[in-house]
Protein backbone atom coordinates (compact mmCIF):
# COMPACT_ATOMS: atom_id res chain seq x y z
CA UNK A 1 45.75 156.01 134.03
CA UNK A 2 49.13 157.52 135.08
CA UNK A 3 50.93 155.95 137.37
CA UNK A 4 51.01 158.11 140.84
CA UNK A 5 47.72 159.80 140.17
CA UNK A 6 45.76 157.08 142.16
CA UNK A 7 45.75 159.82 145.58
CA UNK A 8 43.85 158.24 148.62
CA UNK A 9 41.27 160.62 150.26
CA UNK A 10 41.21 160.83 153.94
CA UNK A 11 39.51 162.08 156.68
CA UNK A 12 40.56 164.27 159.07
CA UNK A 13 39.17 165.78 162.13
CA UNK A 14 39.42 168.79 161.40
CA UNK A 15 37.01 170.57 164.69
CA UNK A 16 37.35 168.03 167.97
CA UNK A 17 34.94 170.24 170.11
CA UNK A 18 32.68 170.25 167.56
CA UNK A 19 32.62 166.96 166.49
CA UNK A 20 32.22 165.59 170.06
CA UNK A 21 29.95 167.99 171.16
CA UNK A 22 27.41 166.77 168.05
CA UNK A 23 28.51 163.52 168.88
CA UNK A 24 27.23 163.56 172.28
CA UNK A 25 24.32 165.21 171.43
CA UNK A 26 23.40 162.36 169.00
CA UNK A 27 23.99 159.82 172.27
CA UNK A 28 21.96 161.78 173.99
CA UNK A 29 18.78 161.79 171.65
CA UNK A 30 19.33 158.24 170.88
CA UNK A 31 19.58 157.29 174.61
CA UNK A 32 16.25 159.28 175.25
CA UNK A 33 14.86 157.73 172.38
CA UNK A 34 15.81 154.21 173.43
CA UNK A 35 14.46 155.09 177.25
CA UNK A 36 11.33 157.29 176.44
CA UNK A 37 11.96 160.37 177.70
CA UNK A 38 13.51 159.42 181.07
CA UNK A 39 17.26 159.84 180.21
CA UNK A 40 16.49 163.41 179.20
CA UNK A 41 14.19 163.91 182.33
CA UNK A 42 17.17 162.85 184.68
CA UNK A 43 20.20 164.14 182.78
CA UNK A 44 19.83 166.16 179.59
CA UNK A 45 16.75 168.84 181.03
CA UNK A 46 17.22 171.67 182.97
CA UNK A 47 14.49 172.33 185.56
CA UNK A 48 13.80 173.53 188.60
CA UNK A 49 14.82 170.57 190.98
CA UNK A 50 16.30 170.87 194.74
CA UNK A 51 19.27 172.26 194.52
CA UNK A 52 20.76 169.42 197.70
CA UNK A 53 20.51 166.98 194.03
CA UNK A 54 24.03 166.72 192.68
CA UNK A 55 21.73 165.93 189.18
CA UNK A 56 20.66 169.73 189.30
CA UNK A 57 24.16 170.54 189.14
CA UNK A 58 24.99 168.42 186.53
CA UNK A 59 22.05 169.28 184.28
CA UNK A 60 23.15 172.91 184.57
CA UNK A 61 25.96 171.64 182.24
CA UNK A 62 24.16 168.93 179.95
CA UNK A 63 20.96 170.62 179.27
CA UNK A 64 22.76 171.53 176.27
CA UNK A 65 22.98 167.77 174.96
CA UNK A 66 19.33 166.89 174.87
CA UNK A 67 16.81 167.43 172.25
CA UNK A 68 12.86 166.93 172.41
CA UNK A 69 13.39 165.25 168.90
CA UNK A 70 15.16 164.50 165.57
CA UNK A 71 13.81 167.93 164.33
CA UNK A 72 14.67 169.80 167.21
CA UNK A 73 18.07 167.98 167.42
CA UNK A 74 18.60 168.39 163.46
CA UNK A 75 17.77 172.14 163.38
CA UNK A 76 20.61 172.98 165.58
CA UNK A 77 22.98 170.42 164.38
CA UNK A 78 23.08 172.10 160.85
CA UNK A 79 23.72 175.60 162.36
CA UNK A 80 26.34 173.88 164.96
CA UNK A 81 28.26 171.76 162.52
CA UNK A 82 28.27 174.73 159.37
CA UNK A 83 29.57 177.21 162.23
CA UNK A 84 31.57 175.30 164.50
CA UNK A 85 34.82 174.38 161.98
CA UNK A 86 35.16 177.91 161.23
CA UNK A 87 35.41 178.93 164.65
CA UNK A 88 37.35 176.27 165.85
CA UNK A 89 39.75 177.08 163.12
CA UNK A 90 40.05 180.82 163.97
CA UNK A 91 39.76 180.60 167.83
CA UNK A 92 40.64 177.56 169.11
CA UNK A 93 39.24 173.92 170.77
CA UNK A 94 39.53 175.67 174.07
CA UNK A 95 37.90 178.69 173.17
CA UNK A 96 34.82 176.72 171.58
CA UNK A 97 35.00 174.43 174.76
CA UNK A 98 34.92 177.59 177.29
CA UNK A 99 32.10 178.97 174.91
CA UNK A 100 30.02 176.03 175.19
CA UNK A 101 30.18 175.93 179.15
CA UNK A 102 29.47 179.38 179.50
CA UNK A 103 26.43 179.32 177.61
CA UNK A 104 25.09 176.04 178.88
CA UNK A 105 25.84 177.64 182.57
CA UNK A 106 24.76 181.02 182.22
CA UNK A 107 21.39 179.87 180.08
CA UNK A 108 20.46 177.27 182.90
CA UNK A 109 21.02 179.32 185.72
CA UNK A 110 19.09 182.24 184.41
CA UNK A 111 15.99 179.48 183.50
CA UNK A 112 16.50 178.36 186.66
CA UNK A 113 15.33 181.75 188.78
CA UNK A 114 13.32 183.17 186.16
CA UNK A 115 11.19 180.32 185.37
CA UNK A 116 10.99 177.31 187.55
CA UNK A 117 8.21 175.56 186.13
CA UNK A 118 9.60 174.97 182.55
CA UNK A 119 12.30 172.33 181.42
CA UNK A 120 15.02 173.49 179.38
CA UNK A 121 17.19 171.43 176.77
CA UNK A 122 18.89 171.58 173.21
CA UNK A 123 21.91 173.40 172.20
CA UNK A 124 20.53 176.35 170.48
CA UNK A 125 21.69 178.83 173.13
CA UNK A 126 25.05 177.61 171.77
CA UNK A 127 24.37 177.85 168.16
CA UNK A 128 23.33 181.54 168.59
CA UNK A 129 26.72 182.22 170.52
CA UNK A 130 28.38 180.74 167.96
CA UNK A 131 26.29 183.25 165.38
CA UNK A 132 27.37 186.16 167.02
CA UNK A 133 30.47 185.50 167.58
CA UNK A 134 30.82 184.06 163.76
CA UNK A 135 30.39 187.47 162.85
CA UNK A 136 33.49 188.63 164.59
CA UNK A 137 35.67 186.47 162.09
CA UNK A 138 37.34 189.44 160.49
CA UNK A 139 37.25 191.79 163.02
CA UNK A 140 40.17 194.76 162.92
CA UNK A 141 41.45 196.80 165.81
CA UNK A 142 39.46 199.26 166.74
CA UNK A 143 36.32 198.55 164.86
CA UNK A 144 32.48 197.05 165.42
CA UNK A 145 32.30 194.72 161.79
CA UNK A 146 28.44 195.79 160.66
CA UNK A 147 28.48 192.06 160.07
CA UNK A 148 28.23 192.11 163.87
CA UNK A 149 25.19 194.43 163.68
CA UNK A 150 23.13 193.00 161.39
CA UNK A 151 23.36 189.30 162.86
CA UNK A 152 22.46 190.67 166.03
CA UNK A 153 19.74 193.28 164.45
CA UNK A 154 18.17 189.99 162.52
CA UNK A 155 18.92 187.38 164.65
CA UNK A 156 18.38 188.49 168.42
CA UNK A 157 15.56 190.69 166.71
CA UNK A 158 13.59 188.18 165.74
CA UNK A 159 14.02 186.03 169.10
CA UNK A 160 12.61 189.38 171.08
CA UNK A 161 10.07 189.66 168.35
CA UNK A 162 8.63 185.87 169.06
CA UNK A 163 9.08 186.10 173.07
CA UNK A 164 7.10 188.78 172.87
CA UNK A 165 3.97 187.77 170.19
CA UNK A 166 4.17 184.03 169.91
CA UNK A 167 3.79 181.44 172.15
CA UNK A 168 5.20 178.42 171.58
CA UNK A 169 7.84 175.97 173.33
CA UNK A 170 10.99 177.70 171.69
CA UNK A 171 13.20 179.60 174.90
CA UNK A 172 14.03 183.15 173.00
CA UNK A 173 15.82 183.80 176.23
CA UNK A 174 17.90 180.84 175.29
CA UNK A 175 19.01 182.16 172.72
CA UNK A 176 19.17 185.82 173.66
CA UNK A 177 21.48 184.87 176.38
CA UNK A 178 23.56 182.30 173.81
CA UNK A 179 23.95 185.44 171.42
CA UNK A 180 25.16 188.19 174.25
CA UNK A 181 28.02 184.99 175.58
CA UNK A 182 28.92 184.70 171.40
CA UNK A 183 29.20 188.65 171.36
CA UNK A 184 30.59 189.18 174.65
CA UNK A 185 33.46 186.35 174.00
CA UNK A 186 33.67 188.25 170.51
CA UNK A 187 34.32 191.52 172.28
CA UNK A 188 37.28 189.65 174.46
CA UNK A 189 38.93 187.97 171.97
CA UNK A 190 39.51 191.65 169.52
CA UNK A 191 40.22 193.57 172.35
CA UNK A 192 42.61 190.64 173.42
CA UNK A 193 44.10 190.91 170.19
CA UNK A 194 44.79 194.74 170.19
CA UNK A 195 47.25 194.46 172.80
C-alpha cells in the first residue's frame, strides 16, 4: 500500500433544510408512535379546530411533519431526500425553507375552509412542490422547459385523475396545491433571473 493513499471519507451536510426537515419528520412519527396517536392529534394534524386555539395556528405549520405511518412517512421521505439536495444546491436553504412554509400554509388553510371534517398531515404537498419545481433546474430565459410540462401533465394529472375516481385517504388537493407553490416559486425564481 502506498504511503498517502490511505484518504479518510467524510461526511458532509451537504442540504441543512433538508436534512432537518426529514429529521423532524422522523421525531415526529416516532413521538406519535411512542404516544399512540395523540402527539399527531395535538401537534402534527391539521383539522378543523377553533381558531381562539394557538394549537390551530401552529398545526397550520407542522401538519407537514406528521405521518399516519412508516409507509406513509417512507413514501415521501424517498421523494423528499432524492429531490431536496438538488434543489438546495441550485436554489438555496432559504429558498427550500420559504418553499416548505408556503406549502404547509397554503395546503392547511385551503383544508381548513374546504373541508373541515378531515385531518390533514404528511409532507407530500411538499414533495410535489419540490417535483415541479425540480423540473425548472435548467430553465433558460425566456422559455417553459417541456420537462416542466410533462411533470405537471403526469404528475398533477394523475392526482386530478384519483380525486376524481378513487376514494381513498390520499389529499390530491394536497398535492395539487404543493405542485402549483413548486411551479409558481419556479416561475419567480427564472423570471428573477432574467433581470
Amino acid at each position: 500500500m502506498k504511503r498517502g493513499s490511505n484518504r479518510s471519507i467524510r461526511l458532509t451536510l451537504n442540504a441543512p433544510v433538508t436534512l432537518a426537515f426529514a429529521a423532524l419528520c422522523l421525531a415526529a412519527l416516532l413521538l406519535n408512535v411512542v404516544t399512540a396517536g395523540h402527539s399527531n392529534s395535538m401537534f402534527f394534524i391539521t383539522y378543523h379546530s377553533s381558531l381562539k386555539d394557538p394549537l390551530t395556528y401552529l398545526r397550520f405549520f407542522t401538519h407537514v411533519l406528521g405521518h399516519g405511518g412508516w409507509q406513509h412517512f417512507m413514501s415521501n421521505m424517498t421523494y423528499l431526500l432524492l429531490l431536496g439536495p438538488i434543489l438546495e444546491e441550485k436554489y438555496g436553504p432559504k429558498v427550500m425553507l420559504q418553499i416548505i412554509v408556503i406549502t404547509a400554509l397554503v395546503t392547511s388553510i385551503t383544508h381548513y375552509i374546504l373541508f373541515p371534517k378531515v385531518g390533514l398531515c404528511g409532507a407530500s404537498g411538499v414533495v410535489f412542490a419540490f417535483i415541479l419545481l425540480a423540473s425548472f433546474t435548467s430553465v433558460k430565459s425566456g422559455e417553459i422547459p417541456v420537462t416542466f410540462i410533462l411533470v405537471a401533465v403526469i404528475f398533477l394529472g394523475q392526482q386530478i385523475w384519483d380525486g376524481i375516481f378513487k376514494s381513498d385517504d390520499i389529499s390530491n388537493l394536497t398535492h395539487i396545491l404543493g405542485g402549483v407553490v413548486g411551479s409558481a416559486v419556479g416561475f419567480a425564481l427564472a423570471k428573477k433571473k432574467r433581470r
